[in-house]
XYZ file of N, CA and C in Angstrom:
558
model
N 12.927 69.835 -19.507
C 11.820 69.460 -20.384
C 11.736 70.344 -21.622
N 12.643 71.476 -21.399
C 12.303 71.874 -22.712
C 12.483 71.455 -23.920
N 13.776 70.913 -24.394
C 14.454 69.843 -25.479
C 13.062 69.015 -25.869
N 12.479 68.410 -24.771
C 11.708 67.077 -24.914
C 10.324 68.232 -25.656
N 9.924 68.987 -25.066
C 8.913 69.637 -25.990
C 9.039 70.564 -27.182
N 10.484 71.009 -27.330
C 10.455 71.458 -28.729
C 10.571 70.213 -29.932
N 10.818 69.082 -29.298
C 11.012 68.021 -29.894
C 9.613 67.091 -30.316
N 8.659 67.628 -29.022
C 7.373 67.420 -29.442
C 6.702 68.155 -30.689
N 6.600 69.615 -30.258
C 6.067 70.248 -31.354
C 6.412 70.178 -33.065
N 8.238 69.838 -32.878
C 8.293 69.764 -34.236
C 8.344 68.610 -34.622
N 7.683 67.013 -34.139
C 7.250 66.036 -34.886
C 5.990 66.067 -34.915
N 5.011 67.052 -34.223
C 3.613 67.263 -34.141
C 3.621 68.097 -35.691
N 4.451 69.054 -35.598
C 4.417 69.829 -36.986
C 4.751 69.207 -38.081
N 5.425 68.317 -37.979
C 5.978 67.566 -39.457
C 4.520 66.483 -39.789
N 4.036 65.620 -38.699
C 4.035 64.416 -38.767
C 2.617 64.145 -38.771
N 2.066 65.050 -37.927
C 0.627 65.114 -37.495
C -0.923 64.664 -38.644
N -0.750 65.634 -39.448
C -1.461 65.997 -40.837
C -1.393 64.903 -41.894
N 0.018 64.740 -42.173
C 0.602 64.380 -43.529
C 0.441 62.952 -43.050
N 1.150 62.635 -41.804
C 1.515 60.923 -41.443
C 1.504 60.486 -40.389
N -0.370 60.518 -40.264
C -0.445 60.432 -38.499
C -0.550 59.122 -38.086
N -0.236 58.008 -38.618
C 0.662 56.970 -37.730
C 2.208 56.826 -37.861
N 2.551 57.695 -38.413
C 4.285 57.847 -38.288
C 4.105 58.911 -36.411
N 3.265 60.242 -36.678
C 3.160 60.819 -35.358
C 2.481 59.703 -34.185
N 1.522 58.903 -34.328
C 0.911 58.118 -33.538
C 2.560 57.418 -32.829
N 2.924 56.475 -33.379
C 4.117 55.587 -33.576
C 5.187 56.402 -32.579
N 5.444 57.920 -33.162
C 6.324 58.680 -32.577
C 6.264 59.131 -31.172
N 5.021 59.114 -30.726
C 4.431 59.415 -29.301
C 4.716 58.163 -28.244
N 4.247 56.885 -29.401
C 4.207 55.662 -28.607
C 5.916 55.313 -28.182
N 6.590 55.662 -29.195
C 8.314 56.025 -28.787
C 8.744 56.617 -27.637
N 8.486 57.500 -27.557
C 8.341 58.635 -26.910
C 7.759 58.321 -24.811
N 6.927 57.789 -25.636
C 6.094 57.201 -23.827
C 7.031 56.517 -23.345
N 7.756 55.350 -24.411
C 8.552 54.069 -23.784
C 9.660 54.634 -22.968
N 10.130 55.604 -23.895
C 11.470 56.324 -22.952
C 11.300 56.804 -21.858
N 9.730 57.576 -21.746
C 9.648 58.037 -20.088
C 9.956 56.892 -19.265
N 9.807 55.527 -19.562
C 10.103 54.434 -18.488
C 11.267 54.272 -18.427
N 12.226 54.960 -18.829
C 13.762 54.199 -19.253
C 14.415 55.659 -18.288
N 13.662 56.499 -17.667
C 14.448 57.834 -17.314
C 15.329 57.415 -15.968
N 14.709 56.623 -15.155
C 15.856 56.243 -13.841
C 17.044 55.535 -14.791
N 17.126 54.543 -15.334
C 18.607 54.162 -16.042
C 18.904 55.135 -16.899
N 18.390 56.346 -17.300
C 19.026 56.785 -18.492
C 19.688 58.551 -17.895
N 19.232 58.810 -16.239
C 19.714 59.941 -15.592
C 19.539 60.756 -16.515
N 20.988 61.788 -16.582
C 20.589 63.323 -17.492
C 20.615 62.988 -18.933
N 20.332 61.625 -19.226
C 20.254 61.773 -20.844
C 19.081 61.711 -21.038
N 18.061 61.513 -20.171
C 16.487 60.806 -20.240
C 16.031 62.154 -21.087
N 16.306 63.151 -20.896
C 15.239 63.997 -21.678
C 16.148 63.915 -23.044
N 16.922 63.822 -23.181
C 17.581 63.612 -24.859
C 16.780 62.308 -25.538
N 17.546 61.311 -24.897
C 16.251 60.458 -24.983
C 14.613 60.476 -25.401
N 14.496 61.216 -24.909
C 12.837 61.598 -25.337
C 12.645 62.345 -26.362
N 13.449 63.279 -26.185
C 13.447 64.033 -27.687
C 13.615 63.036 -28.749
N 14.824 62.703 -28.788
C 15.409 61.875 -30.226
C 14.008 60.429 -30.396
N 13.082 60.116 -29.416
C 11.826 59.314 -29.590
C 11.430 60.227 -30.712
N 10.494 61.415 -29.811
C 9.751 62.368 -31.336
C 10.248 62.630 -31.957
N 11.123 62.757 -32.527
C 11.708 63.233 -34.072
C 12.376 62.095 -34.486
N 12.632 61.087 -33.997
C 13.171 59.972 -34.664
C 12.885 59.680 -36.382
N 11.566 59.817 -36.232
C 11.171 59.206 -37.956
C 10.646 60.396 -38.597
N 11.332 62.215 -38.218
C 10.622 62.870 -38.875
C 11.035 63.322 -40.594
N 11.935 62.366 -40.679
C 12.656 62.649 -42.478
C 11.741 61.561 -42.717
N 10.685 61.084 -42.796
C 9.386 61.090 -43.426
C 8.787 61.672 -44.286
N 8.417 62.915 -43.576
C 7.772 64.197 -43.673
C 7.879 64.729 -45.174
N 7.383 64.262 -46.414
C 7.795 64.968 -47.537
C 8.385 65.909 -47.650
N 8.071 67.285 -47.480
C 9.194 68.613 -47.155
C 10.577 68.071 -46.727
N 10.757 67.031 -46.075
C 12.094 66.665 -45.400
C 12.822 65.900 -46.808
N 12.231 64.847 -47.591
C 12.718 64.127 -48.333
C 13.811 64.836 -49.017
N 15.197 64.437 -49.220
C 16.486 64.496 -50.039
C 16.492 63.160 -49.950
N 17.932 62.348 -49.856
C 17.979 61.238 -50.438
C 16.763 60.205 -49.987
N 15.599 59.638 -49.852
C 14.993 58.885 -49.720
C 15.304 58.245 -48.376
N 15.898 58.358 -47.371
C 16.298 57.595 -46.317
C 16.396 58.318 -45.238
N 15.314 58.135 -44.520
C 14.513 59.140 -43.130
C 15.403 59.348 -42.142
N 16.014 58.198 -41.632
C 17.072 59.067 -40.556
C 18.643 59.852 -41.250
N 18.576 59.780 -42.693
C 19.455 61.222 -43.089
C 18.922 62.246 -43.430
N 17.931 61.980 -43.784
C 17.026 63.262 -43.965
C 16.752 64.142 -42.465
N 16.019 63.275 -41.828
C 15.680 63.768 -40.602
C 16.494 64.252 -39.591
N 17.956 63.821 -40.053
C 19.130 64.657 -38.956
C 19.423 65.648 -39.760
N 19.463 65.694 -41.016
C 20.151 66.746 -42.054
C 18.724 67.876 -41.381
N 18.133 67.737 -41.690
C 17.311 68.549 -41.184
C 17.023 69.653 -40.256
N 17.100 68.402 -39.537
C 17.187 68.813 -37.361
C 18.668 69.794 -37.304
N 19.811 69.013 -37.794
C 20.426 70.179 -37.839
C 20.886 71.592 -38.667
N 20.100 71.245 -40.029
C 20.229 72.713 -40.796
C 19.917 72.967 -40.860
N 18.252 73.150 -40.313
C 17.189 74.040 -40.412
C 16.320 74.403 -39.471
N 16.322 73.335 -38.752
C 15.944 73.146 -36.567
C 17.098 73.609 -35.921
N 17.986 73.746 -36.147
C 19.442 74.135 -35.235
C 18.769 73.105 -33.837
N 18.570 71.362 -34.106
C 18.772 70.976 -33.230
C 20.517 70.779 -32.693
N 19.955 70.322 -31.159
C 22.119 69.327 -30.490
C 22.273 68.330 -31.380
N 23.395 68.212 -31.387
C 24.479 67.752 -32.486
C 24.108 66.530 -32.036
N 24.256 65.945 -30.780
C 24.005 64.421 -30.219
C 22.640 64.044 -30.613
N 21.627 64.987 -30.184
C 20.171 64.769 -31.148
C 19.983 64.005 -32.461
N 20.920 65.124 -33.158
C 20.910 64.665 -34.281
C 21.440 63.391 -35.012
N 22.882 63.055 -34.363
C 23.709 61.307 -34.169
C 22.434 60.744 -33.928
N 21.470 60.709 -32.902
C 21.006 59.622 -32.503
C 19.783 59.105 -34.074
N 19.304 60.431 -34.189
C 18.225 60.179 -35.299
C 18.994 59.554 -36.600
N 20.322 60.220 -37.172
C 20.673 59.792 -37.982
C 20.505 58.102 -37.971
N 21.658 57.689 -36.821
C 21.784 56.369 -36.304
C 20.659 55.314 -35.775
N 19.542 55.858 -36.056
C 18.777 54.645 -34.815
C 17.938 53.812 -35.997
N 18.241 52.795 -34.512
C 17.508 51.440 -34.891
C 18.458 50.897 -36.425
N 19.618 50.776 -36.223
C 20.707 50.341 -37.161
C 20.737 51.083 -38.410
N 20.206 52.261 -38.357
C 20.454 52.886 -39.876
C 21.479 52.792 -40.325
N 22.373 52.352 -39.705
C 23.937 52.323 -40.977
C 24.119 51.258 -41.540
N 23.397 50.058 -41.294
C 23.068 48.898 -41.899
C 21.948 49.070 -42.827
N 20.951 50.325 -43.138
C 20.139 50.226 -44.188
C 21.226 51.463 -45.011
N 21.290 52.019 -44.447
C 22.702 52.899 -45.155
C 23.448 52.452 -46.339
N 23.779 51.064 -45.707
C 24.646 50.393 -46.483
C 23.920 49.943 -47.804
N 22.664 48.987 -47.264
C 22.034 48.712 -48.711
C 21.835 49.891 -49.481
N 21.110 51.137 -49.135
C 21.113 52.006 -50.022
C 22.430 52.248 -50.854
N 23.309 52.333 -50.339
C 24.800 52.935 -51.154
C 24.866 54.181 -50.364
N 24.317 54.541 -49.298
C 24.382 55.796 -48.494
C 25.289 56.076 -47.082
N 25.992 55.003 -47.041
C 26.483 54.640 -45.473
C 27.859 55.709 -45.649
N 28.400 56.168 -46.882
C 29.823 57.074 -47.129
C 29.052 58.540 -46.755
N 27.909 58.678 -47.502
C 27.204 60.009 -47.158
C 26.955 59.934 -45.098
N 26.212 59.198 -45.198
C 25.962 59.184 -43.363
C 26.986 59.477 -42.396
N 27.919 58.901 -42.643
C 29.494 58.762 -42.251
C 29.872 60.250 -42.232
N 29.963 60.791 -43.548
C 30.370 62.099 -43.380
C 29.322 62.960 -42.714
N 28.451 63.176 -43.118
C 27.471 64.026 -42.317
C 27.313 64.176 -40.515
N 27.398 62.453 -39.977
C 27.410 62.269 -38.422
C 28.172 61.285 -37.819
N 28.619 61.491 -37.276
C 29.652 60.352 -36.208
C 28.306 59.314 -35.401
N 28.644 58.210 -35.612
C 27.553 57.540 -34.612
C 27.736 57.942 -33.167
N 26.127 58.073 -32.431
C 26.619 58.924 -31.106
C 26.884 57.577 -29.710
N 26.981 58.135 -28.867
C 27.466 56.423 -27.747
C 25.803 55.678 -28.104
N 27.278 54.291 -27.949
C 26.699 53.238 -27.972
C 25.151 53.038 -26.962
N 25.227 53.628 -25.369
C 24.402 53.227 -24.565
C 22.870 54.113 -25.069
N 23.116 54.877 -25.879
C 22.204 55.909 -25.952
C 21.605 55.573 -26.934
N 22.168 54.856 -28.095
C 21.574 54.266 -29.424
C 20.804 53.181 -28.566
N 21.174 52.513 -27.766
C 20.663 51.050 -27.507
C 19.067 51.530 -27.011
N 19.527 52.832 -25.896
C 17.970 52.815 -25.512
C 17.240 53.185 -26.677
N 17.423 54.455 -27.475
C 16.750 54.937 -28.486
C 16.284 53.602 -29.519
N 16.957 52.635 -29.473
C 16.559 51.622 -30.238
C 15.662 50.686 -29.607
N 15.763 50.100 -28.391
C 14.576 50.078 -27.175
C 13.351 50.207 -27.627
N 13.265 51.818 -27.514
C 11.983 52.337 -27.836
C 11.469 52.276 -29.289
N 12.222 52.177 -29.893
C 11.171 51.784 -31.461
C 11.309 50.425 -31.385
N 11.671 50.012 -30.914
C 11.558 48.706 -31.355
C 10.804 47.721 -30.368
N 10.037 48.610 -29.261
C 9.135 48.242 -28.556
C 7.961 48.620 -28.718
N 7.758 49.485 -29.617
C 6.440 50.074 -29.760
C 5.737 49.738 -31.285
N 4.684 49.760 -31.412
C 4.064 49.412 -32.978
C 3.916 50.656 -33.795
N 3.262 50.269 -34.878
C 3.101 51.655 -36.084
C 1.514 52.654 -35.547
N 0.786 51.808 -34.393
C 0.231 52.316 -33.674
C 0.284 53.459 -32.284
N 1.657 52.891 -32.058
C 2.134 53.730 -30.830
C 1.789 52.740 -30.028
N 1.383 51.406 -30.039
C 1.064 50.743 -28.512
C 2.504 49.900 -28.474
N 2.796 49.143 -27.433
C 3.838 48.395 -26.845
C 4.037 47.390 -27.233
N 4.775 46.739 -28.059
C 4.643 45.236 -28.851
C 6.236 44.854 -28.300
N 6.131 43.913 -28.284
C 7.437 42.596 -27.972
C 8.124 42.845 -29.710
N 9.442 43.155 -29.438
C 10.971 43.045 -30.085
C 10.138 42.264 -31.293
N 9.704 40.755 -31.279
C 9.421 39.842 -32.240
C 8.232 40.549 -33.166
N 7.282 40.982 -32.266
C 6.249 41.550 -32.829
C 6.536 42.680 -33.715
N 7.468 43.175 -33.703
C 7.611 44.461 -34.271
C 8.053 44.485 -35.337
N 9.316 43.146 -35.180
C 10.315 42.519 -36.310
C 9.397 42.232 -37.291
N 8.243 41.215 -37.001
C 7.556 40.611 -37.935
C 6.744 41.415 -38.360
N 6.164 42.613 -38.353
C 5.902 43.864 -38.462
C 6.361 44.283 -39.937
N 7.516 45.001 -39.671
C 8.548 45.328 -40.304
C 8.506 44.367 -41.709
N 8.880 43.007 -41.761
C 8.943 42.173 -43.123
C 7.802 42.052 -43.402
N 6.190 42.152 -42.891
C 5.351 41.785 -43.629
C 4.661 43.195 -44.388
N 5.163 44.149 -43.466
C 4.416 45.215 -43.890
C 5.550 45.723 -45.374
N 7.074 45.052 -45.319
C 7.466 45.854 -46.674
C 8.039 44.430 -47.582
N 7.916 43.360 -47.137
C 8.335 42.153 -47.948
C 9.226 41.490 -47.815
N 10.020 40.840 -48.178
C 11.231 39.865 -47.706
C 11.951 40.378 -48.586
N 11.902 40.640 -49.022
C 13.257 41.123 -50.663
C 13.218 42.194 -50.286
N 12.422 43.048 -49.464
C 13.002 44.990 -49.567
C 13.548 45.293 -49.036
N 14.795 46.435 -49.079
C 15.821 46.322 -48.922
C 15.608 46.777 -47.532
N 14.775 47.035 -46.617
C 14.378 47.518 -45.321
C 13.995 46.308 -44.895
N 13.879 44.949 -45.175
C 13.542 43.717 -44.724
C 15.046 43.204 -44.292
N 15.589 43.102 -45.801
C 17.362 42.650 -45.972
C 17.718 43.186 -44.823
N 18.478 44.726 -44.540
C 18.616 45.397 -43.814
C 18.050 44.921 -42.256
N 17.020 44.297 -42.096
C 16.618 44.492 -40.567
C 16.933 42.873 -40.255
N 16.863 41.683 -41.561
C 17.524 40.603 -41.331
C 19.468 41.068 -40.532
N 19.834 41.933 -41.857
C 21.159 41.593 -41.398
C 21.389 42.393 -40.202
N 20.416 43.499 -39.273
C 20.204 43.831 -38.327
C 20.308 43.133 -36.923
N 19.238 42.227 -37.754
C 18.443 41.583 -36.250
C 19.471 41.267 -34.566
N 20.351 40.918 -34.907
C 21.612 40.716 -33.768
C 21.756 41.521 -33.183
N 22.116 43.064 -33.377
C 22.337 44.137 -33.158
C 21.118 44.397 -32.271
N 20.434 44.054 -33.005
C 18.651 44.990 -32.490
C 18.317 44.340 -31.181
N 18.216 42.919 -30.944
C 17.763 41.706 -30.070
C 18.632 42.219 -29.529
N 20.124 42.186 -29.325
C 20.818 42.711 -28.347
C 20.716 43.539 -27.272
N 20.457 44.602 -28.108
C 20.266 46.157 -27.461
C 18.735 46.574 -26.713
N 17.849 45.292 -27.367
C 16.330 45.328 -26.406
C 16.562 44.706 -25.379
N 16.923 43.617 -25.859
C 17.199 42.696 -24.375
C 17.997 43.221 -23.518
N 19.388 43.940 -23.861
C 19.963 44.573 -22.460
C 19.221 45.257 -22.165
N 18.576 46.173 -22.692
C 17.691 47.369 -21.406
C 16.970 46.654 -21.011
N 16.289 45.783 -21.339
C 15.118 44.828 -20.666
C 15.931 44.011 -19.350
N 17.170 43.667 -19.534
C 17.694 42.949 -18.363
C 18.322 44.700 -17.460
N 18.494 45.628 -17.892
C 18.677 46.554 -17.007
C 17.239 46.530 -16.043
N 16.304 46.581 -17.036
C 15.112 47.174 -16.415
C 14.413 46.166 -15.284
N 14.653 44.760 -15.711
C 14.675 43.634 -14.564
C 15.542 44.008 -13.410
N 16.407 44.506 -13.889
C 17.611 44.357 -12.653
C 17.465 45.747 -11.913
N 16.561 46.542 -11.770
C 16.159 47.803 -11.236
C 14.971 47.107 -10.593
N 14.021 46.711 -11.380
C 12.637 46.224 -10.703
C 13.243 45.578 -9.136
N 14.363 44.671 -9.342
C 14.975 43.251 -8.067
C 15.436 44.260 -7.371
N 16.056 45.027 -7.333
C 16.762 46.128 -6.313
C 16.131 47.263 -5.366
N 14.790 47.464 -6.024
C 13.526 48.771 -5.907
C 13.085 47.898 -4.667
């Protein structure tokens, strides 16, 4: 547990004050993964970490290029001396290399972090993409539609989560059919 609470404190420290439904949001992340810890064994507390700090290149102080999960790993690892896998996951989640791309940033990302395994992005993507800007539990759709109304159909974080969406639906729905298929066996 320790990972999982230094991981608390420093999205409590970034996020709290400045952007407390980015911290609200980050908690509600955060909860989802505690449900994911029997399928996710010794990664569950990585997992939890990379929930709270997921969206902490937010955080003004964090801002360099405008785009939160490079900021927020550049960060975690040059100034948090967070794990290197920590940091893959934040860079990477919830398809950042597909908003990467619209930015013109996906050559920078690339060099900076290797995307980390596949199974570990999927859950980390799971959890945001199950939870609202509230921190409560919303359905995949709910969240999507979220997302385009709250920034528009033309922004490039709309584009981006269109040319997403496959990827994303994918990776909810398998843990969701993991998590069925644990419930039938229990």
């Amino acid at each position: 547990m320790e990972l999982a609470m230094w991981a608390t404190t420093t999205a409590r420290d970034l996020l709290i004050d400045e952007l407390p439904h980015r911290w609200a949001h980050s908690a509600g992340v955060a909860g989802r993964s505690v449900g994911l810890r029997s399928l996710l064994g010794g990664n569950a507390e990585l997992i939890e970490a990379a929930s709270w700090v997921h969206d902490v290149g937010y955080a003004a102080p964090l801002v360099v290029s405008g785009f939160h999960p490079l900021d927020g790993a550049v960060y975690l690892r040059d100034m948090a001396g967070a794990d290197g896998l920590l940091c893959r996951l934040v860079a990477y989640h919830t398809c950042a290399d597909i908003e990467a791309d619209e930015r013109g940033l996906l050559k920078e990302l690339r060099q900076e972090f290797e995307p980390p395994p596949a199974d570990l992005l999927r859950a980390l993507t799971y959890c945001d993409l199950t939870t609202g800007p509230s921190g409560r539990h919303v359905s995949v759709d709910e969240r999507l539609a979220e997302i385009h109304a709250r920034y528009g159909e033309e922004h490039l974080v709309s584009r981006s989560i269109r040319r997403a969406t496959p990827i994303l639906l994918e990776a909810v729905r398998s843990i969701e059919g993991q998590l069925a298929e644990e419930a039938v066996t229990e």
